[in-house]
Short mmCIF file of C-alpha atoms in Angstrom, two decimals:
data_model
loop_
_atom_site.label_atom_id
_atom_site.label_comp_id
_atom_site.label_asym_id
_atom_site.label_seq_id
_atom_site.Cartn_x
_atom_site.Cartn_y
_atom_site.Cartn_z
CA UNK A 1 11.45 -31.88 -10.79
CA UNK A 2 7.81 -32.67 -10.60
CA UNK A 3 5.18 -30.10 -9.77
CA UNK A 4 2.03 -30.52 -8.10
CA UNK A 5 -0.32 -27.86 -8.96
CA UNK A 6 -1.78 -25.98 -11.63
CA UNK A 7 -2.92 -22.77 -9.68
CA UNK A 8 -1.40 -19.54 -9.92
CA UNK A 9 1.80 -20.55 -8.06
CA UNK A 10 2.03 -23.26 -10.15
CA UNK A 11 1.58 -21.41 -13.18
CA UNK A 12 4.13 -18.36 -12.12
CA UNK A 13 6.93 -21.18 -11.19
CA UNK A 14 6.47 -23.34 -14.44
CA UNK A 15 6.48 -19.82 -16.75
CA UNK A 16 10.20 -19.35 -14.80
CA UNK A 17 11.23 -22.97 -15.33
CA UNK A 18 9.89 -23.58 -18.76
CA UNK A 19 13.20 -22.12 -20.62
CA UNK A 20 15.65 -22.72 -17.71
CA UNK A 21 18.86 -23.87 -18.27
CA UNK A 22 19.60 -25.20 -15.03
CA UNK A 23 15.60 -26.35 -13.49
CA UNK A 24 14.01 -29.32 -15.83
CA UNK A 25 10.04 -29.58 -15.07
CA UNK A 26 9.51 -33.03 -16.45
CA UNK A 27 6.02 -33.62 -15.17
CA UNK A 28 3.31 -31.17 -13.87
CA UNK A 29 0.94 -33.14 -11.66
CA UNK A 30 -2.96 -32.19 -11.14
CA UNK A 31 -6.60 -33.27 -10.39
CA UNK A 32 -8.04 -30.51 -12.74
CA UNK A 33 -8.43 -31.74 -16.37
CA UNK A 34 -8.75 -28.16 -17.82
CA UNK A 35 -5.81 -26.43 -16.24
CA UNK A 36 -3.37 -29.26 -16.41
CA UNK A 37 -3.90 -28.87 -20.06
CA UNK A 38 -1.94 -25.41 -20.77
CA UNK A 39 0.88 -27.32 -19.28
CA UNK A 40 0.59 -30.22 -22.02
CA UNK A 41 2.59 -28.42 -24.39
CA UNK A 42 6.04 -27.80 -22.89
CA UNK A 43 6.36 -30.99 -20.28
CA UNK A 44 4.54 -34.14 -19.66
CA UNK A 45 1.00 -33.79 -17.31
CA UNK A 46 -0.64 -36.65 -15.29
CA UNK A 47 -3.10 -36.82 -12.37
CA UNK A 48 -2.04 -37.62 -8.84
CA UNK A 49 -2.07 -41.82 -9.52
CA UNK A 50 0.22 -41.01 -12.42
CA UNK A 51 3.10 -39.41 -10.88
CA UNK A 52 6.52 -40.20 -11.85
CA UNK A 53 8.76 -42.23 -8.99
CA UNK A 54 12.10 -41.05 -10.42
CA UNK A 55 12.53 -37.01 -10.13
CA UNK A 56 15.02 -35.75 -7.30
CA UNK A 57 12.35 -33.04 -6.54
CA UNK A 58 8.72 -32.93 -5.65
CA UNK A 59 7.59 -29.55 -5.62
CA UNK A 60 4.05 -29.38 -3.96
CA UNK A 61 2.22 -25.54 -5.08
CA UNK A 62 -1.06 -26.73 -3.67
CA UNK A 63 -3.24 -25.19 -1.31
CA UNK A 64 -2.97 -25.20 2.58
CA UNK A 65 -5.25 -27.75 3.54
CA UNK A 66 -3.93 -30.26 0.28
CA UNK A 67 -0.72 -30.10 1.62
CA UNK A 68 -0.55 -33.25 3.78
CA UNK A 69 -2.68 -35.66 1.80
CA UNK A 70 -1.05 -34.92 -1.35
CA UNK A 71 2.80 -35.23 0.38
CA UNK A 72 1.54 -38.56 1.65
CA UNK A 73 0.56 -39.45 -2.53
CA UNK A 74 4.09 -39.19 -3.75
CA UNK A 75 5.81 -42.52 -4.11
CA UNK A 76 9.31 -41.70 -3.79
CA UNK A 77 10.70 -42.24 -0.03
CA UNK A 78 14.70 -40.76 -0.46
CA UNK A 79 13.60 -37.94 -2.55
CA UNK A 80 13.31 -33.97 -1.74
CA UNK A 81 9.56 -33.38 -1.00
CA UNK A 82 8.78 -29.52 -0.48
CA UNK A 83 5.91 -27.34 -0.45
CA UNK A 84 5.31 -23.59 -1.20
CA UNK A 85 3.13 -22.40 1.20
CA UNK A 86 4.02 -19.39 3.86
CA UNK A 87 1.37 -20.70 6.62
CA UNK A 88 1.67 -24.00 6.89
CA UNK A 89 4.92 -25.83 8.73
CA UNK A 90 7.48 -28.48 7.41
CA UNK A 91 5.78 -30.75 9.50
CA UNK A 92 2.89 -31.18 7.19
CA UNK A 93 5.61 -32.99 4.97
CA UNK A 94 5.34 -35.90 8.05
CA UNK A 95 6.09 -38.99 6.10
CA UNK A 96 9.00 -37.82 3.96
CA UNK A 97 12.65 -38.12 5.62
CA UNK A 98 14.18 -35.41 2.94
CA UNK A 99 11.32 -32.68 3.26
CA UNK A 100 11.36 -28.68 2.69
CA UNK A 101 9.52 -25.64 2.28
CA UNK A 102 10.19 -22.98 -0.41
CA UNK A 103 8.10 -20.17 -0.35
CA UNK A 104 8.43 -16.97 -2.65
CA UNK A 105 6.99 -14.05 -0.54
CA UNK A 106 4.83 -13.25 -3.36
CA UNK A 107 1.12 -12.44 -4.16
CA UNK A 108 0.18 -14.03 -7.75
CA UNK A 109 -2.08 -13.32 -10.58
CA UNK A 110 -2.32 -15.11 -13.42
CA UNK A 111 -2.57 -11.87 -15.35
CA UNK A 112 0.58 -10.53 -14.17
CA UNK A 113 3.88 -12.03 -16.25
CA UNK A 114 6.15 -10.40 -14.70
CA UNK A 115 9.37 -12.07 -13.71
CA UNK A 116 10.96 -12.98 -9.79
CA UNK A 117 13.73 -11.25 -9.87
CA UNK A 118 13.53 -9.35 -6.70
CA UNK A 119 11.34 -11.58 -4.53
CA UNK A 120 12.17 -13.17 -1.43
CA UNK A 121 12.30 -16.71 -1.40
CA UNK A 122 11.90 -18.25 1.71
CA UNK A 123 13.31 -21.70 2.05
CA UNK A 124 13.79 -24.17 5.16
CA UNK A 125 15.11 -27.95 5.15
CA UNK A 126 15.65 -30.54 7.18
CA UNK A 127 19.21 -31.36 6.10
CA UNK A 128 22.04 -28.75 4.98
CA UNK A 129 22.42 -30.59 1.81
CA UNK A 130 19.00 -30.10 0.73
CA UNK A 131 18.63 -26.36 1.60
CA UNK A 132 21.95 -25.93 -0.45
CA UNK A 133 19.60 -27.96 -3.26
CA UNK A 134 16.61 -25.47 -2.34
CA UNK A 135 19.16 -22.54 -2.67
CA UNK A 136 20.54 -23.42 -5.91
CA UNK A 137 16.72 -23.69 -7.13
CA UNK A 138 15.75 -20.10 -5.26
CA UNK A 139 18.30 -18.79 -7.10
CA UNK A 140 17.35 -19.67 -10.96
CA UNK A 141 14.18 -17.79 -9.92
CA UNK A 142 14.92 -14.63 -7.64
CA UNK A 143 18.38 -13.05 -6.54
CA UNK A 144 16.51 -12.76 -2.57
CA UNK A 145 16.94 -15.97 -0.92
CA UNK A 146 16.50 -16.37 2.76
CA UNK A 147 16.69 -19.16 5.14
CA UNK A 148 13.60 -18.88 7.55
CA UNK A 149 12.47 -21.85 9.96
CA UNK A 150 8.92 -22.44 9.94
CA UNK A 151 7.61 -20.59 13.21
CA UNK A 152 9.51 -17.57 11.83
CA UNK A 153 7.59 -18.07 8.44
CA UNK A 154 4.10 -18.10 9.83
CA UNK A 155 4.83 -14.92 11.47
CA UNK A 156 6.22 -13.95 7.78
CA UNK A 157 2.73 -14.62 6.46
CA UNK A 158 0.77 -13.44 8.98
CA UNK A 159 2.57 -9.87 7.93
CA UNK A 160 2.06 -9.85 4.64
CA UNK A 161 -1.76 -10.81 5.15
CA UNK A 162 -1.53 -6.95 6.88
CA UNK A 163 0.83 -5.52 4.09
CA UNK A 164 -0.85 -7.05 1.12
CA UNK A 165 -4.29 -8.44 1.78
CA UNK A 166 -5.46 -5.74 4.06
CA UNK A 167 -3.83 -2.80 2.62
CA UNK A 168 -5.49 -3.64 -0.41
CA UNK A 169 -9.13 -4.25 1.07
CA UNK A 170 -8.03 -0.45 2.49
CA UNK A 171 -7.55 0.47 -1.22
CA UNK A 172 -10.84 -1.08 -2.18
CA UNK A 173 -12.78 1.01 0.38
CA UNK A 174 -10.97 4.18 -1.16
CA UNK A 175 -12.18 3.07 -4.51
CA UNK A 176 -15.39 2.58 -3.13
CA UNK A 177 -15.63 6.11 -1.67
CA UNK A 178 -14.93 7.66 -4.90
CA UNK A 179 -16.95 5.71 -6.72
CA UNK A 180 -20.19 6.95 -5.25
CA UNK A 181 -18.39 10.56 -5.90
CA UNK A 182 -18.03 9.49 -9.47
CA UNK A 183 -14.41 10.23 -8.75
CA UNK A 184 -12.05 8.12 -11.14
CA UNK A 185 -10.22 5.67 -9.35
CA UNK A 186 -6.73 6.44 -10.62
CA UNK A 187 -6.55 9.75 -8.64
CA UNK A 188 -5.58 7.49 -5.85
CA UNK A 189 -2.43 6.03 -7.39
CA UNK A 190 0.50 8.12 -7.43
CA UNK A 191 -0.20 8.36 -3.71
CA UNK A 192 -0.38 4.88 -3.57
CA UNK A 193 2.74 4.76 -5.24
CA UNK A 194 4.28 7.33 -2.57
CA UNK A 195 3.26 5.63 0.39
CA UNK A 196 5.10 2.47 -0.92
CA UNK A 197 8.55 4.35 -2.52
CA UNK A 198 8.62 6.59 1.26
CA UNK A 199 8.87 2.99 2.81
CA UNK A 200 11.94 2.51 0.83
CA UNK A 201 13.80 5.46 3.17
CA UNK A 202 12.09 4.77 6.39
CA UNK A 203 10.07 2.88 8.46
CA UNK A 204 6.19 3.10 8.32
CA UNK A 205 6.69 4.11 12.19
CA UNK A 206 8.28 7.61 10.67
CA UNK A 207 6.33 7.42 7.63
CA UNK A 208 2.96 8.12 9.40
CA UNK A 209 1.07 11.09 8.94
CA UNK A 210 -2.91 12.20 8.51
CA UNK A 211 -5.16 13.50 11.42
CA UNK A 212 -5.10 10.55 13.63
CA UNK A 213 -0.98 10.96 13.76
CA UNK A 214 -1.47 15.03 14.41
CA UNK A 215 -4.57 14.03 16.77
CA UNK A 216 -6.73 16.06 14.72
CA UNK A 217 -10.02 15.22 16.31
CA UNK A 218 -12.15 17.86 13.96
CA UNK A 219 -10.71 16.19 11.09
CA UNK A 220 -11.68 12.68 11.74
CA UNK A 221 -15.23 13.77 13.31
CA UNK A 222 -15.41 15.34 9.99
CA UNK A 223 -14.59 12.31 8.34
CA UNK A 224 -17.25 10.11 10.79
CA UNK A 225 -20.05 12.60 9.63
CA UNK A 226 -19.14 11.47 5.88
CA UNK A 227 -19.12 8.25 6.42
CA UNK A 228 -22.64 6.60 5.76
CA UNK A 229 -21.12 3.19 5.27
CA UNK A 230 -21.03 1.32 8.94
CA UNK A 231 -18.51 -1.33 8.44
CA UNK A 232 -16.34 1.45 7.06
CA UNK A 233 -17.12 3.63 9.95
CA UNK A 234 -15.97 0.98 12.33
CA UNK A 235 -12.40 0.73 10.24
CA UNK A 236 -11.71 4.73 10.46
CA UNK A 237 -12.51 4.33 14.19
CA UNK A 238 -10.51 1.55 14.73
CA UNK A 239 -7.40 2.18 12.51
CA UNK A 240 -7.72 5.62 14.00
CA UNK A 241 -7.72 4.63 17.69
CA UNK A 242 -4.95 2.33 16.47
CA UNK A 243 -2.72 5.21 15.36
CA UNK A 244 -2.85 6.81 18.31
CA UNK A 245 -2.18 4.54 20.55
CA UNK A 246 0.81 3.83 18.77
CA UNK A 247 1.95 7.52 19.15
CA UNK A 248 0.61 8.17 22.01
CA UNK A 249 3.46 9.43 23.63
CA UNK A 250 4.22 11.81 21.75
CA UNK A 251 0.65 13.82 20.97
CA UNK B 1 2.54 35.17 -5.63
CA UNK B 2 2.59 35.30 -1.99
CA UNK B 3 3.50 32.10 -0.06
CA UNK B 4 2.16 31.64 3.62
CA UNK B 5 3.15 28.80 5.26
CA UNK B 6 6.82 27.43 5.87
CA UNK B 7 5.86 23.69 6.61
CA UNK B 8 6.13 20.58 4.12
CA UNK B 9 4.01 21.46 1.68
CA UNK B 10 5.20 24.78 2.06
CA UNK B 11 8.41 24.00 1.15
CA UNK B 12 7.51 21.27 -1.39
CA UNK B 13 6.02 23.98 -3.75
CA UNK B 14 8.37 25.96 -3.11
CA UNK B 15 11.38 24.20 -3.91
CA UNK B 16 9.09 23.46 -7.10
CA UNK B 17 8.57 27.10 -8.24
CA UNK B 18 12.31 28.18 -7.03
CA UNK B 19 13.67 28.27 -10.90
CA UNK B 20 10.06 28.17 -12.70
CA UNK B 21 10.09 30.68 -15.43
CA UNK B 22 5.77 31.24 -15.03
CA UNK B 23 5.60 31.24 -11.57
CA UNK B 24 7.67 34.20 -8.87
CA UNK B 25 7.20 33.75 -5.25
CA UNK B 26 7.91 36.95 -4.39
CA UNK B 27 7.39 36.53 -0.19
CA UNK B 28 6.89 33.68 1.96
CA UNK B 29 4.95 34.49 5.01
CA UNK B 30 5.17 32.30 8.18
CA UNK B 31 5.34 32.36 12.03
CA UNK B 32 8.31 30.16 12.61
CA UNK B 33 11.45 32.59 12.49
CA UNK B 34 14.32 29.02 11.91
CA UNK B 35 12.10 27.73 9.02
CA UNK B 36 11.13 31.27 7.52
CA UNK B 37 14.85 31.58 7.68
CA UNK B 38 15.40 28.35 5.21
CA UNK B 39 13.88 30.56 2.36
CA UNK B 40 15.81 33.64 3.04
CA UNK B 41 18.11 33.08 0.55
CA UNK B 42 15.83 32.72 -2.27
CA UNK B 43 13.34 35.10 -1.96
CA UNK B 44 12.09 37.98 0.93
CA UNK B 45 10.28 36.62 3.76
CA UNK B 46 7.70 37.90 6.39
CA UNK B 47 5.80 37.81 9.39
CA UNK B 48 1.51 37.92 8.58
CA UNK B 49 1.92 41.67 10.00
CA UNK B 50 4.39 42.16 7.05
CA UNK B 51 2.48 40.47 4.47
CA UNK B 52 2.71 41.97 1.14
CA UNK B 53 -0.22 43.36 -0.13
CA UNK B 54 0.37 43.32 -4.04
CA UNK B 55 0.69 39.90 -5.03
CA UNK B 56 -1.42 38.59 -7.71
CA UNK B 57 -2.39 34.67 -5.68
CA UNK B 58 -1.82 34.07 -1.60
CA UNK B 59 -1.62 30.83 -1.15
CA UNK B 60 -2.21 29.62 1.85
CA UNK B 61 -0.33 26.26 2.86
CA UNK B 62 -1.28 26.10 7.12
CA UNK B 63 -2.70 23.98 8.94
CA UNK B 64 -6.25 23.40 8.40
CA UNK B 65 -7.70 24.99 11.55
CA UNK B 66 -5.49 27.92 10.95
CA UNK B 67 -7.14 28.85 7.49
CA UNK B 68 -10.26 30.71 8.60
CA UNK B 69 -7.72 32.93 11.04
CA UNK B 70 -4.75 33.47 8.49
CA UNK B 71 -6.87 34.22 5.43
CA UNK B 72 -8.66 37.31 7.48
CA UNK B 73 -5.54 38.97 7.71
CA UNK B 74 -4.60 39.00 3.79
CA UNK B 75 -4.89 42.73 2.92
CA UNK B 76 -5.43 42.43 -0.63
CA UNK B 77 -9.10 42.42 -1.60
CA UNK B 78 -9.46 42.15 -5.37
CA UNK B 79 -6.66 39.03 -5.43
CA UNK B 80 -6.86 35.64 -5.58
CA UNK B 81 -6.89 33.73 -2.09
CA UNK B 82 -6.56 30.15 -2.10
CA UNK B 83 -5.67 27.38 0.42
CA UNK B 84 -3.93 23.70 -0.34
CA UNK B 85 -6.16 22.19 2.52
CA UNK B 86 -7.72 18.53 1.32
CA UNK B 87 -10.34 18.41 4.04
CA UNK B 88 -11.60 22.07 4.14
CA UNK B 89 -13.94 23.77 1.99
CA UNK B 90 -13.70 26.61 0.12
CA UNK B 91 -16.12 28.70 2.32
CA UNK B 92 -13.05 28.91 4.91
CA UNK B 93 -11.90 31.38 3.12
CA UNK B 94 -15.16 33.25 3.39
CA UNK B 95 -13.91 37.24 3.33
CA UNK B 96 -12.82 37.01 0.06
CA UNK B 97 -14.89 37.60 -2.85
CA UNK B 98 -12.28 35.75 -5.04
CA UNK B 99 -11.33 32.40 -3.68
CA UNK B 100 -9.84 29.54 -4.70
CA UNK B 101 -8.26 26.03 -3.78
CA UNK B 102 -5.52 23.83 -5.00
CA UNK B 103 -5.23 20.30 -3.36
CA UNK B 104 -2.15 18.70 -4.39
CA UNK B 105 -3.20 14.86 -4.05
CA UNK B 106 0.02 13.67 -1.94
CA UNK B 107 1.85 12.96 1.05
CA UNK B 108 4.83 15.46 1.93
CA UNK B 109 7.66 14.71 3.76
CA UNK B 110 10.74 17.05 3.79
CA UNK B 111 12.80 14.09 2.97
CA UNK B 112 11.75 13.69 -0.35
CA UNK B 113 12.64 15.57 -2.94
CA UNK B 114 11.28 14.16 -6.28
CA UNK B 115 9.03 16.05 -8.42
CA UNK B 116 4.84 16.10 -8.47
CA UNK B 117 4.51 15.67 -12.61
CA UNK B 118 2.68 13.19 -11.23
CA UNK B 119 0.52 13.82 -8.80
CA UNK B 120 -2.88 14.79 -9.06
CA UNK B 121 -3.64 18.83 -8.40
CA UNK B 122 -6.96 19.30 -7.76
CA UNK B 123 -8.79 22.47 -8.39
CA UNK B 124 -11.43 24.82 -7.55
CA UNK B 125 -12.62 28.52 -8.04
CA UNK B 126 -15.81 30.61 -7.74
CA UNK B 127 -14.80 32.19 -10.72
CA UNK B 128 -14.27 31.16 -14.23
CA UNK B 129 -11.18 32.97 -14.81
CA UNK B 130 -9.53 32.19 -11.53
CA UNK B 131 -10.25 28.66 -11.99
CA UNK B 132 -7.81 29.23 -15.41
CA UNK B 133 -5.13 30.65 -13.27
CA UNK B 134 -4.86 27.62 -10.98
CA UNK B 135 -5.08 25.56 -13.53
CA UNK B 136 -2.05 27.06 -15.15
CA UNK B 137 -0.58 27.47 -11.53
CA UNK B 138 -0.98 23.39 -11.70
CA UNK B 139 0.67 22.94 -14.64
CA UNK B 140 4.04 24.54 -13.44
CA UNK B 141 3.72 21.44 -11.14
CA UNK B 142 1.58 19.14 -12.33
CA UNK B 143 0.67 17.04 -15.67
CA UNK B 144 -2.66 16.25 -14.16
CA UNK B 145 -5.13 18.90 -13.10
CA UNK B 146 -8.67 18.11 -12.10
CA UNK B 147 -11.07 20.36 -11.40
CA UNK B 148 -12.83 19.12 -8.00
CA UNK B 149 -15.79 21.02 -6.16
CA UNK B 150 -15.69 21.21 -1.84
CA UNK B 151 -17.61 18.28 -1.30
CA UNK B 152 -16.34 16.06 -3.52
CA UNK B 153 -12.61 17.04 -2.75
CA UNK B 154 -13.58 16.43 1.33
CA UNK B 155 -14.39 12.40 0.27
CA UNK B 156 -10.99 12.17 -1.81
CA UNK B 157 -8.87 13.73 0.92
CA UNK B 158 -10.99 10.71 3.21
CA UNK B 159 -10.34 8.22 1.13
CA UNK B 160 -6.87 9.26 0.87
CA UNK B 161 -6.83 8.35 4.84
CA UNK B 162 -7.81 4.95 4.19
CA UNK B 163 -5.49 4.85 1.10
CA UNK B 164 -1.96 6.52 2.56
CA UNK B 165 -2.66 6.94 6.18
CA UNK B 166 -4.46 3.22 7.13
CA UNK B 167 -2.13 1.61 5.00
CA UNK B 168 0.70 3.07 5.86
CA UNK B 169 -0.22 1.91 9.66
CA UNK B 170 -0.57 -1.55 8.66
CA UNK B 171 2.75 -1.68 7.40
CA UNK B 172 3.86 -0.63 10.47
CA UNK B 173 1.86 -2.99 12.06
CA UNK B 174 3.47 -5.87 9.76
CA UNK B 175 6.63 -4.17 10.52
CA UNK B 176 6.25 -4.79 14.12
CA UNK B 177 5.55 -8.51 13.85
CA UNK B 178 8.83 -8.49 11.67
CA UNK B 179 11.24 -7.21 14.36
CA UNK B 180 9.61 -9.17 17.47
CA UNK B 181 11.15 -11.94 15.14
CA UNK B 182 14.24 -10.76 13.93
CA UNK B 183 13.10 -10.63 10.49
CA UNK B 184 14.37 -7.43 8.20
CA UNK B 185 11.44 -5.03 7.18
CA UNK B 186 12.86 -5.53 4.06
CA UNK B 187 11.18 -8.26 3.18
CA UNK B 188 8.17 -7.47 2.58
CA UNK B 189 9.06 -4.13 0.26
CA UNK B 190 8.58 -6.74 -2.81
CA UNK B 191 5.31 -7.54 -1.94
CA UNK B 192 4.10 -4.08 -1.07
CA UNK B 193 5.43 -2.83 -4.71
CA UNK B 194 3.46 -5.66 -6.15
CA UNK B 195 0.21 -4.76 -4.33
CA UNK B 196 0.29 -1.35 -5.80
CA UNK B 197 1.58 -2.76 -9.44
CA UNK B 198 -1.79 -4.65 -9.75
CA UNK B 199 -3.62 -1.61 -8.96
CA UNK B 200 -2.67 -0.27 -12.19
CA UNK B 201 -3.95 -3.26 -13.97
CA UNK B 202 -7.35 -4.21 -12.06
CA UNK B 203 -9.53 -2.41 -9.38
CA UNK B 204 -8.47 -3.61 -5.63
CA UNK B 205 -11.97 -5.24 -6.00
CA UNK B 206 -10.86 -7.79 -8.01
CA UNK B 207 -6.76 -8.09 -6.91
CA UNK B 208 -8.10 -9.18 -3.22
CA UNK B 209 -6.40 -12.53 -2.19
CA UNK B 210 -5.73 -14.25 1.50
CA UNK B 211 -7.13 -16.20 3.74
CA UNK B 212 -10.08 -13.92 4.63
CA UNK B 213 -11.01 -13.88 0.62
CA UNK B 214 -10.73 -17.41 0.27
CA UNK B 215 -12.90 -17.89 3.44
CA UNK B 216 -9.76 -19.75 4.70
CA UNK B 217 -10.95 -19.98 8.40
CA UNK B 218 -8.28 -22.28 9.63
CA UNK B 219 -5.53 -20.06 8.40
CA UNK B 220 -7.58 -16.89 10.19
CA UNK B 221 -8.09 -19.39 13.36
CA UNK B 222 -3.65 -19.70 13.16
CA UNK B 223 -3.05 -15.92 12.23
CA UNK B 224 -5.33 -15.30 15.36
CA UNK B 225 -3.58 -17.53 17.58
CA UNK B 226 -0.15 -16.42 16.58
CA UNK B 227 -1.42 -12.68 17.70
CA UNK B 228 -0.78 -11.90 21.34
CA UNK B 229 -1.30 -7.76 20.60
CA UNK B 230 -4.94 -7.02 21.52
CA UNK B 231 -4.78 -4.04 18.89
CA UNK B 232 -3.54 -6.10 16.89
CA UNK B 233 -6.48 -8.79 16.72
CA UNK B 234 -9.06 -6.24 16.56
CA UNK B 235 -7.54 -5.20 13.29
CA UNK B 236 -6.75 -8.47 11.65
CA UNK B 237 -10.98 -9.49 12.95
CA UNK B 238 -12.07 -6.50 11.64
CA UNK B 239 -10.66 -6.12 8.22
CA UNK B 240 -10.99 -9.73 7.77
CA UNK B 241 -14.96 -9.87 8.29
CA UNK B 242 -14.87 -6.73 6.10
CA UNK B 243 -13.74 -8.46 3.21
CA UNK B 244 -15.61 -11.31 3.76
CA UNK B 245 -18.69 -9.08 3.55
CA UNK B 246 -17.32 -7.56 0.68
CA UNK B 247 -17.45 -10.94 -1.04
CA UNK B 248 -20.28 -12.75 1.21
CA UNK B 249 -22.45 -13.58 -2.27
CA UNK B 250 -19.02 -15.31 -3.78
CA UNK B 251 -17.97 -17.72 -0.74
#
């Protein structure tokens, strides 16, 4: 395999492959000088007009908008091109007859080592031999593989953008709140924690509680008068309103 | 101690302080003859117009508007009175020249059984000495006690809104995007766990990714399109130009 990239996803999927028995990295491909270098000792590195014509797999961990002028870089013509991204179609791949997608449902920090194990890896191919390829390569990584097309895989995204991304801007404006209450941040997490281990056992739908789920208006006025912060005023009202429409039935 | 209250936190404690060896409820009180039943086995129950008048603590797990009304009709006057109430201040329980509260830091369900080592118990007294009885109270429960005053305590329990009770809802919100497709909720359980992991490592501050970090309009401009829900795209504009004023110096 060759991989293009040397951003987090990049540097999560070569950490997995370095020591596999079964997935052989022999080239990591990228424009920056720096990063490309902490690949240098364990496989082969070159820039874009360097890459090799003779792997059976071009692995693409680029960003979004990269996607389609890198794909149309890669010299091989009969050889499994893929990319890793949750937003952006198979499509992008145009010019490449045997193209994919393999996505792990993931967010990444360089900071956190941590292995795959559990995450979902989302894969899609044009032919059935090369999502059996894509499956064999899901597997050395995660024991969660799932065939999703692309229009089902934007929607994917687009979910976790709510379940990660804004859940944890959520968690910032917590942090924020007790941080002008020189409240230590840390208080927050074994609720945190809770409100992720409940969703184990049900859905968030039964999971709800807090006073816009009992319609406890003196509560959240309450809340309003505390707020000083407008943008965060605007959220409470609007994730409030939110709640209750989706109950509304039953208040 | 007397218990009054028969609801989830109600029974949380409870089922807590069942077998402790420092802590004997010897009566809960409540208003709801089937669930006052549930305890009947373990210890005497009551109506408020029964309520036993010498207990050393009444705590008072009700609903928060129900506080100010329940704590008036505690006979004792020379005992400790305190209420479990997040949002409320101490002053609710303004007849009673020794007062207290303890705030466990959680979400209850009756589904869920586990312990609260965990789980922050906050604390407050007007007194010195009662202020050493809840915190030994806590530590029947508890491994971390923290002594927090009204007003701090009513921007912890808000914060806790945006932390459990927003996120929570945008889960449910991601969930919902998942089923219109026939995608299991399921999948992104991985993710979620992994938004919370980093928390331990780095402030949300700094473990914000997506599109709406990145100043990735194009991928906003597709997550936009994809959303027919009018709710919906309120939220995902909202939170999105929140973080992006969160981070306007950095794009």
């Amino acid at each position: 395999m060759v991989l293009i990239g040397t951003g987090n996803v990049a540097q999560r999927l070569f950490s997995c492959w370095r020591h596999s028995d079964t997935v052989d990295v022999v080239q990591v491909v990228g424009r920056n000088r720096k990063r490309l270098s902490s690949f240098e000792k364990d496989t082969s590195v070159a820039s874009l007009q360097g890459i090799s014509d003779d792997a059976d797999i071009y692995l693409l961990a680029v960003s979004d908008d990269a996607i389609g002028e890198v794909s149309k870089q890669i010299p091989a013509v009969d050889k499994l091109v893929v990319h890793t991204s949750g937003a952006v179609g198979i499509q992008a791949l145009e010019n490449h007859p045997r193209r994919g997608v393999f996505y792990p449902l993931q967010t990444f920090s360089s900071s956190r080592p941590h292995d795959l194990r559990g995450v979902p890896v989302c894969i899609e191919a044009d032919h059935v031999d090369d999502l059996r390829i894509l499956e064999q390569l899901g597997k050395s990584l995660s024991d969660n593989i799932a065939v999703i097309p692309s229009e089902k895989r934007e929607v994917l995204h687009l979910s976790a953008v709510f379940v990660n991304n804004f859940t944890n801007h959520l968690c910032h404006l917590g942090q924020l709140l007790l941080e002008k209450e020189q409240l230590p941040p840390g208080l927050l997490l074994p609720l945190l924690t809770e409100t992720v281990e409940k969703l184990r056992e049900m859905s968030a739908y039964e999971a709800q509680t807090g006073p816009a789920r009992r319609g406890d208006t003196a509560t959240q006025e309450q809340h309003l008068f505390l707020l000083k912060n407008d943008q965060m005023r605007q959220v409470y009202k609007l994730l409030s309103a939110s709640i209750k429409k989706t109950y509304v039935e039953e208040l």
